[in-house]
Amino acid sequence: MKKLLISTGLLLATSLAFAQPQKPTYAYFEGFNLSMGAAQNSTQATGEAKVNTAVGLAKLNYTFALAYPAKLGVSATVDLKSSKVSADENLATNGPTEITVEPGVLLLSNSLLYGKLGTYSSRYESGANPTRNLSGTSVGIGIKHYIYGQNFIQAEWTQRNADSNDAGLAGVKFKQTSAALLVGFNF
């Protein structure tokens, strides 16, 4: 009986020695997080009608802690499907679709409102014509809300502008508006 009590006491003392303090809820926004979801992309080329495409999204983010309540995130977003411009024209994925800096502010202990500012890249494809790489800017706004532990939902609105290069698309500009809903996990 004495050995059982000593063993139990040592086991409890050992588990307390390895215990970590509970992370405050505002710290869940810090570090790496991965989110996936769906977006509705509305794409328009100069002089053409808007075309809507539903696409999947994957987003990898790292958020730094700043002076409370500010946060600063750096993200890479990938569209998992090409966006249609017309019946035979697409803006295809070309590596990360967006690389953005996302300054944010905590609204509550479990909600973060952030802006997005960065670069946009895609590849113009039109039937048998050669493809052309496009680049431009990306601006937007989003909100991230933790629903349970390190799991969150996130909504974003983004405006993407891809200017033409001089390889056969002189004067053509592409404008894309994206509304996305994602779910994710903070590591």
XYZ file of N, CA, C and O in Angstrom:
748
model
N 0.821 -1.183 0.000
C 0.000 0.000 0.000
C 0.873 1.257 0.000
O 0.564 2.226 -0.676
N 1.964 1.214 0.789
C 2.860 2.357 0.876
C 3.502 2.632 -0.487
O 3.619 3.779 -0.904
N 3.897 1.568 -1.196
C 4.500 1.728 -2.519
C 3.494 2.324 -3.509
O 3.859 3.141 -4.353
N 2.241 1.923 -3.425
C 1.193 2.438 -4.297
C 0.992 3.939 -4.076
O 0.884 4.712 -5.028
N 0.958 4.371 -2.813
C 0.797 5.793 -2.498
C 2.002 6.604 -2.978
O 1.848 7.696 -3.533
N 3.197 6.095 -2.775
C 4.408 6.799 -3.231
C 4.420 6.883 -4.753
O 4.721 7.932 -5.328
N 4.079 5.782 -5.435
C 4.039 5.779 -6.908
C 3.011 6.774 -7.438
O 3.278 7.520 -8.385
N 1.842 6.801 -6.831
C 0.792 7.736 -7.244
C 1.228 9.176 -7.011
O 1.038 10.043 -7.867
N 1.837 9.444 -5.881
C 2.332 10.791 -5.577
C 3.402 11.243 -6.561
O 3.408 12.385 -7.022
N 4.337 10.340 -6.892
C 5.378 10.678 -7.875
C 4.794 10.910 -9.265
O 5.223 11.814 -9.986
N 3.821 10.109 -9.640
C 3.170 10.271 -10.940
C 2.464 11.620 -11.031
O 2.576 12.330 -12.031
N 1.736 12.012 -9.982
C 1.072 13.314 -9.959
C 2.075 14.458 -9.994
O 1.889 15.446 -10.702
N 3.146 14.343 -9.231
C 4.168 15.393 -9.209
C 4.838 15.524 -10.570
O 5.115 16.631 -11.042
N 5.075 14.400 -11.247
C 5.694 14.417 -12.566
C 4.765 15.080 -13.575
O 5.200 15.893 -14.394
N 3.476 14.754 -13.554
C 2.540 15.348 -14.510
C 2.403 16.852 -14.282
O 2.260 17.616 -15.226
N 2.479 17.302 -13.025
C 2.423 18.736 -12.749
C 3.688 19.444 -13.232
O 3.646 20.592 -13.669
N 4.816 18.754 -13.164
C 6.075 19.352 -13.609
C 6.079 19.587 -15.115
O 6.690 20.528 -15.603
N 5.369 18.733 -15.876
C 5.309 18.884 -17.321
C 4.126 19.718 -17.789
O 3.948 19.943 -18.974
N 3.304 20.203 -16.913
C 2.124 20.981 -17.281
C 2.538 22.316 -17.897
O 3.509 22.932 -17.477
N 1.802 22.730 -18.894
C 2.046 24.011 -19.546
C 0.930 24.982 -19.144
O -0.207 24.579 -18.968
N 1.252 26.246 -19.009
C 0.192 27.196 -18.690
C -0.780 27.286 -19.858
O -0.394 27.115 -21.016
N -2.030 27.555 -19.549
C -3.036 27.663 -20.597
C -2.760 28.920 -21.415
O -2.488 29.986 -20.878
N -2.833 28.771 -22.710
C -2.604 29.882 -23.631
C -3.786 30.845 -23.543
O -4.936 30.411 -23.635
N -3.549 32.154 -23.373
C -4.680 33.076 -23.363
C -5.366 33.084 -24.724
O -4.725 32.862 -25.757
N -6.663 33.358 -24.754
C -7.421 33.255 -26.002
C -6.908 34.202 -27.073
O -6.930 33.873 -28.247
N -6.426 35.388 -26.715
C -5.928 36.308 -27.744
C -4.653 35.793 -28.400
O -4.279 36.219 -29.482
N -3.958 34.842 -27.780
C -2.729 34.290 -28.345
C -3.012 33.214 -29.391
O -2.103 32.800 -30.101
N -4.262 32.747 -29.523
C -4.573 31.751 -30.544
C -4.339 32.286 -31.946
O -4.168 31.545 -32.885
N -4.354 33.594 -32.123
C -4.147 34.171 -33.440
C -2.684 34.173 -33.839
O -2.356 34.489 -34.960
N -1.778 33.840 -32.941
C -0.348 33.903 -33.209
C 0.168 32.563 -33.723
O -0.306 31.516 -33.323
N 1.157 32.613 -34.603
C 1.777 31.407 -35.122
C 1.185 30.980 -36.454
O 0.484 31.735 -37.126
N 1.494 29.733 -36.849
C 1.039 29.192 -38.133
C -0.410 28.774 -38.056
O -0.850 28.206 -37.057
N -1.144 29.017 -39.141
C -2.473 28.435 -39.279
C -2.731 28.114 -40.743
O -2.150 28.712 -41.641
N -3.557 27.126 -40.949
C -3.921 26.647 -42.277
C -5.429 26.679 -42.377
O -6.120 26.222 -41.458
N -5.951 27.232 -43.469
C -7.396 27.241 -43.674
C -7.714 26.838 -45.106
O -6.911 27.038 -46.016
N -8.886 26.248 -45.275
C -9.366 25.823 -46.587
C -10.840 26.155 -46.679
O -11.542 26.155 -45.675
N -11.287 26.431 -47.890
C -12.688 26.769 -48.064
C -13.047 26.969 -49.517
O -12.372 26.485 -50.421
N -14.127 27.741 -49.719
C -14.640 27.996 -51.060
C -14.766 29.497 -51.280
O -14.974 30.255 -50.335
N -14.632 29.894 -52.546
C -14.754 31.300 -52.910
C -15.569 31.432 -54.186
O -15.624 30.512 -55.003
N -16.180 32.583 -54.338
C -16.876 32.939 -55.567
C -16.057 34.044 -56.224
O -15.971 35.147 -55.700
N -15.408 33.733 -57.350
C -14.595 34.711 -58.079
C -15.402 35.308 -59.212
O -15.940 34.588 -60.052
N -15.489 36.621 -59.244
C -16.142 37.345 -60.327
C -15.045 38.038 -61.132
O -14.417 38.977 -60.652
N -14.804 37.554 -62.363
C -13.681 38.012 -63.173
C -14.172 38.800 -64.384
O -15.142 38.407 -65.027
N -13.462 39.898 -64.671
C -13.824 40.717 -65.825
C -12.559 41.207 -66.523
O -11.657 41.738 -65.890
N -12.507 41.025 -67.841
C -11.431 41.578 -68.659
C -11.930 42.886 -69.249
O -13.137 43.119 -69.357
N -11.002 43.750 -69.633
C -11.367 45.036 -70.213
C -12.332 44.839 -71.380
O -12.047 44.090 -72.313
N -13.497 45.475 -71.305
C -14.477 45.427 -72.395
C -15.325 44.166 -72.458
O -16.091 44.001 -73.399
N -15.223 43.262 -71.486
C -16.020 42.032 -71.504
C -16.931 41.985 -70.284
O -16.736 42.713 -69.313
N -17.914 41.101 -70.325
C -18.844 40.933 -69.210
C -18.185 40.144 -68.077
O -17.239 39.390 -68.299
N -18.711 40.322 -66.861
C -18.210 39.566 -65.707
C -18.628 38.109 -65.809
O -19.727 37.797 -66.261
N -17.733 37.222 -65.366
C -18.021 35.787 -65.332
C -17.733 35.289 -63.924
O -16.676 35.584 -63.359
N -18.671 34.553 -63.335
C -18.518 34.021 -61.982
C -18.043 32.580 -62.020
O -18.503 31.787 -62.833
N -17.113 32.251 -61.106
C -16.581 30.899 -60.985
C -16.458 30.551 -59.510
O -15.922 31.339 -58.730
N -16.937 29.378 -59.125
C -16.752 28.888 -57.757
C -15.434 28.111 -57.713
O -15.192 27.255 -58.555
N -14.575 28.443 -56.759
C -13.272 27.790 -56.645
C -13.010 27.384 -55.201
O -13.565 27.959 -54.272
N -12.140 26.413 -55.023
C -11.646 26.054 -53.699
C -10.416 26.887 -53.388
O -9.702 27.314 -54.292
N -10.171 27.140 -52.106
C -9.021 27.940 -51.672
C -8.260 27.199 -50.590
O -8.856 26.508 -49.767
N -6.958 27.386 -50.557
C -6.110 26.937 -49.450
C -5.263 28.134 -49.050
O -4.749 28.859 -49.909
N -5.124 28.351 -47.749
C -4.404 29.531 -47.265
C -3.493 29.131 -46.117
O -3.920 28.497 -45.165
N -2.218 29.527 -46.225
C -1.234 29.309 -45.167
C -0.853 30.675 -44.624
O -0.533 31.576 -45.397
N -0.911 30.830 -43.299
C -0.703 32.130 -42.669
C 0.211 31.994 -41.467
O 0.185 30.981 -40.769
N 1.022 33.025 -41.230
C 1.761 33.140 -39.985
C 1.439 34.509 -39.411
O 1.560 35.522 -40.102
N 1.009 34.546 -38.144
C 0.626 35.799 -37.501
C 1.580 36.109 -36.360
O 1.842 35.255 -35.518
N 2.075 37.344 -36.361
C 2.973 37.837 -35.325
C 2.180 38.645 -34.302
O 1.223 39.325 -34.647
N 2.622 38.590 -33.048
C 2.019 39.411 -32.005
C 2.653 40.794 -32.038
O 3.859 40.934 -32.144
N 1.837 41.811 -31.985
C 2.289 43.188 -31.842
C 1.749 43.698 -30.515
O 1.195 42.936 -29.736
N 1.878 44.980 -30.250
C 1.321 45.553 -29.026
C -0.187 45.295 -29.008
O -0.871 45.540 -30.004
N -0.686 44.770 -27.881
C -2.107 44.434 -27.770
C -2.946 45.648 -28.125
O -2.646 46.737 -27.680
N -3.928 45.562 -28.955
C -4.611 44.425 -29.562
C -4.220 44.170 -31.014
O -4.974 43.549 -31.749
N -3.081 44.648 -31.466
C -2.698 44.535 -32.877
C -2.007 43.203 -33.185
O -1.332 42.629 -32.338
N -2.193 42.728 -34.404
C -1.540 41.522 -34.932
C -1.087 41.826 -36.351
O -1.618 42.708 -37.014
N -0.104 41.077 -36.844
C 0.363 41.235 -38.213
C 0.556 39.852 -38.824
O 1.347 39.050 -38.322
N -0.180 39.571 -39.893
C -0.099 38.283 -40.558
C 0.566 38.377 -41.913
O 0.533 39.422 -42.565
N 1.176 37.273 -42.338
C 1.744 37.123 -43.670
C 1.132 35.847 -44.232
O 1.188 34.802 -43.587
N 0.530 35.934 -45.438
C -0.217 34.796 -45.972
C 0.121 34.484 -47.414
O 0.475 35.380 -48.181
N -0.044 33.217 -47.755
C 0.012 32.756 -49.144
C -1.297 32.022 -49.413
O -1.668 31.113 -48.676
N -2.006 32.452 -50.449
C -3.298 31.869 -50.804
C -3.201 31.235 -52.182
O -2.626 31.833 -53.097
N -3.784 30.056 -52.330
C -3.782 29.354 -53.617
C -5.220 29.050 -54.012
O -5.957 28.434 -53.242
N -5.626 29.510 -55.209
C -6.905 29.083 -55.785
C -6.696 27.665 -56.305
O -5.719 27.399 -56.999
N -7.608 26.771 -55.985
C -7.441 25.372 -56.367
C -8.086 25.044 -57.718
O -8.102 23.883 -58.137
N -8.606 26.074 -58.397
C -9.244 25.891 -59.702
C -9.071 27.176 -60.500
O -8.987 28.259 -59.931
N -9.045 27.068 -61.811
C -8.941 28.246 -62.678
C -10.248 29.034 -62.654
O -11.324 28.463 -62.500
N -10.133 30.347 -62.840
C -11.307 31.217 -62.931
C -11.583 31.524 -64.398
O -10.677 31.853 -65.151
N -12.835 31.424 -64.807
C -13.214 31.689 -66.197
C -13.267 33.189 -66.455
O -13.699 33.958 -65.624
N -12.800 33.589 -67.643
C -12.933 34.964 -68.119
C -14.025 35.009 -69.184
O -14.802 35.947 -69.261
N -14.081 33.974 -70.006
C -15.137 33.790 -71.007
C -15.225 32.287 -71.276
O -14.588 31.494 -70.591
N -15.983 31.913 -72.303
C -16.176 30.489 -72.590
C -14.865 29.760 -72.881
O -14.709 28.600 -72.528
N -13.902 30.438 -73.529
C -12.643 29.769 -73.871
C -11.412 30.439 -73.270
O -10.289 30.164 -73.678
N -11.590 31.327 -72.304
C -10.472 32.017 -71.654
C -10.517 31.770 -70.145
O -11.589 31.798 -69.549
N -9.343 31.540 -69.559
C -9.244 31.291 -68.120
C -8.098 32.085 -67.514
O -7.112 32.381 -68.182
N -8.222 32.375 -66.226
C -7.096 32.819 -65.418
C -6.744 31.625 -64.549
O -7.461 31.287 -63.610
N -5.659 30.957 -64.891
C -5.269 29.726 -64.215
C -4.353 30.031 -63.035
O -3.720 31.084 -62.977
N -4.285 29.097 -62.113
C -3.399 29.262 -60.962
C -1.956 29.181 -61.412
O -1.610 28.443 -62.325
N -1.132 29.969 -60.768
C 0.278 30.063 -61.143
C 1.084 30.115 -59.844
O 1.593 31.158 -59.477
N 1.170 28.999 -59.135
C 1.793 29.016 -57.800
C 0.823 29.668 -56.826
O -0.387 29.580 -56.997
N 1.332 30.365 -55.818
C 0.410 31.073 -54.928
C -0.318 32.171 -55.704
O 0.300 32.938 -56.431
N -1.622 32.212 -55.572
C -2.419 33.229 -56.240
C -2.179 34.593 -55.612
O -2.091 35.598 -56.299
N -2.083 34.631 -54.280
C -1.843 35.881 -53.558
C -0.766 35.661 -52.505
O -0.717 34.614 -51.873
N 0.058 36.669 -52.308
C 0.947 36.740 -51.148
C 0.647 38.092 -50.521
O 0.806 39.126 -51.182
N 0.156 38.076 -49.281
C -0.336 39.309 -48.671
C 0.228 39.528 -47.277
O 0.614 38.589 -46.590
N 0.237 40.794 -46.895
C 0.505 41.221 -45.526
C -0.854 41.608 -44.959
O -1.632 42.305 -45.625
N -1.156 41.136 -43.733
C -2.490 41.321 -43.172
C -2.427 41.934 -41.778
O -2.415 41.223 -40.778
N -2.403 43.273 -41.679
C -2.458 43.904 -40.358
C -3.869 43.776 -39.793
O -4.849 43.907 -40.520
N -3.954 43.470 -38.489
C -5.266 43.260 -37.892
C -5.364 43.783 -36.481
O -4.375 44.153 -35.853
N -6.590 43.790 -35.986
C -6.876 44.237 -34.625
C -7.908 43.283 -34.014
O -8.843 42.843 -34.689
N -7.693 42.934 -32.742
C -8.630 42.061 -32.040
C -9.906 42.839 -31.731
O -9.852 43.937 -31.189
N -11.053 42.264 -32.070
C -12.334 42.882 -31.740
C -12.817 42.396 -30.386
O -13.295 43.153 -29.575
N -12.727 41.121 -30.168
C -13.042 40.459 -28.905
C -11.860 39.546 -28.623
O -10.915 39.495 -29.386
N -11.922 38.788 -27.569
C -10.811 37.880 -27.307
C -10.725 36.761 -28.336
O -9.705 36.115 -28.460
N -11.794 36.537 -29.127
C -11.748 35.447 -30.100
C -12.098 35.875 -31.525
O -12.445 35.052 -32.342
N -12.029 37.165 -31.844
C -12.295 37.651 -33.202
C -11.207 38.630 -33.636
O -10.793 39.480 -32.862
N -10.783 38.502 -34.880
C -9.730 39.348 -35.437
C -10.212 39.933 -36.762
O -10.595 39.199 -37.669
N -10.207 41.257 -36.857
C -10.529 41.962 -38.095
C -9.211 42.376 -38.730
O -8.345 42.923 -38.053
N -9.032 42.094 -40.036
C -7.747 42.390 -40.677
C -7.950 42.914 -42.090
O -8.951 42.655 -42.744
N -6.966 43.668 -42.549
C -6.897 44.120 -43.925
C -5.906 43.263 -44.687
O -5.096 42.561 -44.093
N -5.965 43.303 -46.016
C -5.065 42.522 -46.865
C -4.453 43.452 -47.901
O -5.158 44.220 -48.540
N -3.148 43.357 -48.073
C -2.451 44.132 -49.087
C -1.300 43.283 -49.601
O -0.477 42.808 -48.823
N -1.256 43.068 -50.923
C -0.181 42.224 -51.435
C -0.157 42.116 -52.940
O -0.644 42.991 -53.655
N 0.400 41.009 -53.406
C 0.549 40.774 -54.837
C -0.395 39.671 -55.304
O -0.812 38.816 -54.520
N -0.693 39.692 -56.583
C -1.574 38.714 -57.213
C -0.876 38.205 -58.470
O -0.256 38.984 -59.195
N -0.958 36.916 -58.724
C -0.404 36.379 -59.973
C -1.318 35.294 -60.509
O -1.984 34.585 -59.754
N -1.365 35.194 -61.811
C -2.148 34.160 -62.482
C -1.555 33.940 -63.875
O -0.583 34.596 -64.255
N -2.155 33.045 -64.604
C -1.701 32.725 -65.956
C -2.913 32.798 -66.879
O -3.904 32.111 -66.673
N -2.832 33.639 -67.903
C -3.912 33.780 -68.877
C -3.811 32.649 -69.892
O -2.774 32.435 -70.493
N -4.920 31.918 -70.074
C -4.981 30.825 -71.048
C -6.176 31.044 -71.960
O -7.278 31.326 -71.480
N -5.952 30.901 -73.266
C -7.025 31.100 -74.238
C -6.896 30.065 -75.351
O -6.163 30.279 -76.315
N -7.605 28.966 -75.222
C -7.636 27.937 -76.257
C -6.261 27.507 -76.717
O -5.416 27.097 -75.937
N -5.986 27.640 -78.046
C -4.713 27.212 -78.628
C -3.647 28.300 -78.544
O -2.504 28.074 -78.913
N -4.017 29.488 -78.101
C -3.047 30.586 -77.992
C -2.052 30.301 -76.872
O -2.355 29.594 -75.921
N -0.859 30.880 -76.958
C 0.126 30.669 -75.888
C -0.340 31.297 -74.570
O -1.091 32.270 -74.566
N 0.093 30.729 -73.480
C -0.273 31.265 -72.167
C 0.620 32.460 -71.834
O 1.726 32.594 -72.356
N 0.113 33.328 -70.962
C 0.853 34.522 -70.543
C 0.739 34.663 -69.031
O -0.352 34.557 -68.494
N 1.851 34.891 -68.371
C 1.837 35.124 -66.935
C 1.438 36.559 -66.647
O 1.913 37.483 -67.299
N 0.542 36.726 -65.686
C 0.056 38.043 -65.288
C 0.404 38.274 -63.829
O 0.467 37.340 -63.036
N 0.586 39.527 -63.478
C 0.799 39.872 -62.071
C 0.097 41.188 -61.790
O -0.227 41.942 -62.699
N -0.130 41.464 -60.518
C -0.824 42.681 -60.148
C -0.895 42.838 -58.641
O -0.049 42.322 -57.910
N -1.933 43.513 -58.187
C -2.093 43.809 -56.764
C -3.342 43.145 -56.208
O -4.265 42.801 -56.945
N -3.348 43.011 -54.894
C -4.465 42.413 -54.183
C -4.733 43.220 -52.917
O -3.806 43.473 -52.147
N -5.970 43.647 -52.715
C -6.370 44.349 -51.500
C -7.678 43.734 -51.008
O -8.457 43.213 -51.797
N -7.902 43.792 -49.700
C -9.138 43.226 -49.187
C -9.288 43.405 -47.697
O -8.497 44.092 -47.035
N -10.308 42.750 -47.159
C -10.626 42.795 -45.745
C -11.143 41.419 -45.334
O -11.706 40.692 -46.154
N -10.925 41.058 -44.081
C -11.385 39.755 -43.604
C -11.627 39.761 -42.115
O -11.217 40.680 -41.395
N -12.294 38.719 -41.656
C -12.524 38.518 -40.233
C -12.315 37.045 -39.930
O -12.696 36.173 -40.716
N -11.649 36.786 -38.812
C -11.368 35.423 -38.366
C -11.961 35.290 -36.964
O -11.746 36.148 -36.112
N -12.721 34.220 -36.745
C -13.385 34.022 -35.456
C -13.137 32.592 -34.970
O -13.452 31.631 -35.679
N -12.555 32.472 -33.777
C -12.315 31.154 -33.198
C -13.607 30.625 -32.599
O -14.253 31.301 -31.806
N -13.979 29.417 -33.009
C -15.232 28.843 -32.553
C -15.039 27.811 -31.446
O -15.902 27.647 -30.611
N -13.898 27.112 -31.468
C -13.639 26.121 -30.426
C -12.143 25.841 -30.394
O -11.578 25.398 -31.396
N -11.511 26.103 -29.260
C -10.084 25.833 -29.144
C -9.306 26.559 -30.211
O -9.372 27.773 -30.340
N -8.592 25.813 -31.035
C -7.764 26.400 -32.083
C -8.412 26.322 -33.465
O -7.773 26.554 -34.467
N -9.700 26.007 -33.518
C -10.450 25.931 -34.778
C -11.150 27.263 -35.032
O -11.722 27.848 -34.121
N -11.111 27.714 -36.279
C -11.718 29.001 -36.592
C -12.450 28.971 -37.920
O -12.253 28.079 -38.742
N -13.331 29.956 -38.104
C -13.948 30.229 -39.399
C -13.463 31.607 -39.821
O -13.101 32.438 -38.977
N -13.463 31.833 -41.108
C -12.898 33.068 -41.623
C -13.666 33.465 -42.885
O -14.001 32.614 -43.697
N -13.949 34.757 -43.021
C -14.599 35.294 -44.215
C -13.712 36.406 -44.762
O -13.171 37.208 -43.995
N -13.556 36.434 -46.098
C -12.707 37.437 -46.741
C -13.376 37.982 -47.992
O -14.074 37.257 -48.704
N -13.127 39.254 -48.251
C -13.479 39.881 -49.519
C -12.185 40.452 -50.086
O -11.455 41.165 -49.391
N -11.877 40.135 -51.351
C -10.620 40.556 -51.950
C -10.851 41.108 -53.351
O -11.622 40.541 -54.129
N -10.166 42.197 -53.659
C -10.157 42.775 -55.004
C -8.783 42.521 -55.603
O -7.771 42.947 -55.046
N -8.731 41.811 -56.732
C -7.470 41.482 -57.402
C -7.429 42.195 -58.746
O -8.387 42.127 -59.512
N -6.320 42.854 -59.041
C -6.132 43.535 -60.325
C -4.875 42.996 -60.978
O -3.792 43.127 -60.417
N -5.041 42.389 -62.145
C -3.884 41.852 -62.884
C -3.708 42.665 -64.151
O -4.578 42.681 -65.017
N -2.603 43.369 -64.255
C -2.308 44.148 -65.455
C -1.701 43.238 -66.506
O -1.083 42.232 -66.192
N -1.869 43.626 -67.751
C -1.322 42.798 -68.829
C 0.179 42.972 -68.920
O 0.736 43.968 -68.500
N 0.809 41.970 -69.460
C 2.195 42.158 -69.874
C 2.140 42.578 -71.335
O 1.070 42.690 -71.921
N 3.245 42.801 -71.978
C 3.232 43.258 -73.369
C 3.304 42.110 -74.368
O 3.639 42.333 -75.519
N 2.977 40.904 -73.954
C 3.095 39.740 -74.845
C 1.758 39.421 -75.508
O 1.186 38.368 -75.330
N 1.218 40.375 -76.263
C 0.013 40.088 -77.030
C -1.288 40.519 -76.376
O -2.353 40.329 -76.944
N -1.250 41.095 -75.183
C -2.475 41.534 -74.513
C -2.430 43.042 -74.254
O -2.855 43.501 -73.216
N -1.922 43.796 -75.185
C -1.734 45.236 -74.966
C -3.047 45.905 -74.568
O -4.064 45.772 -75.233
N -3.022 46.588 -73.439
C -4.176 47.341 -72.966
C -5.226 46.527 -72.247
O -6.182 47.082 -71.723
N -5.120 45.208 -72.206
C -6.110 44.378 -71.533
C -5.754 44.261 -70.058
O -4.622 43.942 -69.708
N -6.731 44.546 -69.210
C -6.536 44.413 -67.769
C -7.612 43.490 -67.227
O -8.730 43.458 -67.727
N -7.245 42.725 -66.206
C -8.178 41.796 -65.595
C -8.464 42.253 -64.170
O -7.547 42.593 -63.428
N -9.732 42.234 -63.820
C -10.163 42.622 -62.473
C -10.985 41.459 -61.917
O -11.864 40.933 -62.603
N -10.663 41.062 -60.686
C -11.356 39.929 -60.086
C -11.748 40.272 -58.652
O -10.929 40.768 -57.883
N -12.996 40.019 -58.331
C -13.489 40.183 -56.972
C -13.752 38.797 -56.417
O -14.393 37.976 -57.073
N -13.253 38.541 -55.207
C -13.377 37.214 -54.608
C -13.989 37.327 -53.218
O -13.528 38.110 -52.386
N -15.041 36.554 -52.985
C -15.651 36.449 -51.655
C -15.455 35.013 -51.192
O -15.829 34.076 -51.897
N -14.831 34.829 -50.016
C -14.453 33.484 -49.579
C -14.933 33.205 -48.157
O -14.995 34.109 -47.322
N -15.218 31.945 -47.902
C -15.540 31.444 -46.568
C -14.651 30.235 -46.328
O -14.644 29.294 -47.115
N -13.868 30.274 -45.232
C -12.883 29.230 -44.957
C -13.023 28.720 -43.523
O -13.520 29.433 -42.659
N -12.540 27.518 -43.302
C -12.405 26.955 -41.946
C -10.937 26.579 -41.775
O -10.266 26.233 -42.742
N -10.438 26.690 -40.540
C -9.024 26.418 -40.358
C -8.640 26.011 -38.968
O -9.480 25.917 -38.056
N -7.345 25.807 -38.793
C -6.774 25.363 -37.526
C -5.460 26.099 -37.296
O -4.658 26.251 -38.207
N -5.246 26.576 -36.081
C -4.016 27.261 -35.691
C -3.107 26.265 -35.000
O -3.512 25.616 -34.038
N -1.874 26.123 -35.471
C -0.936 25.145 -34.904
C -0.176 25.709 -33.736
O 0.080 26.846 -33.620
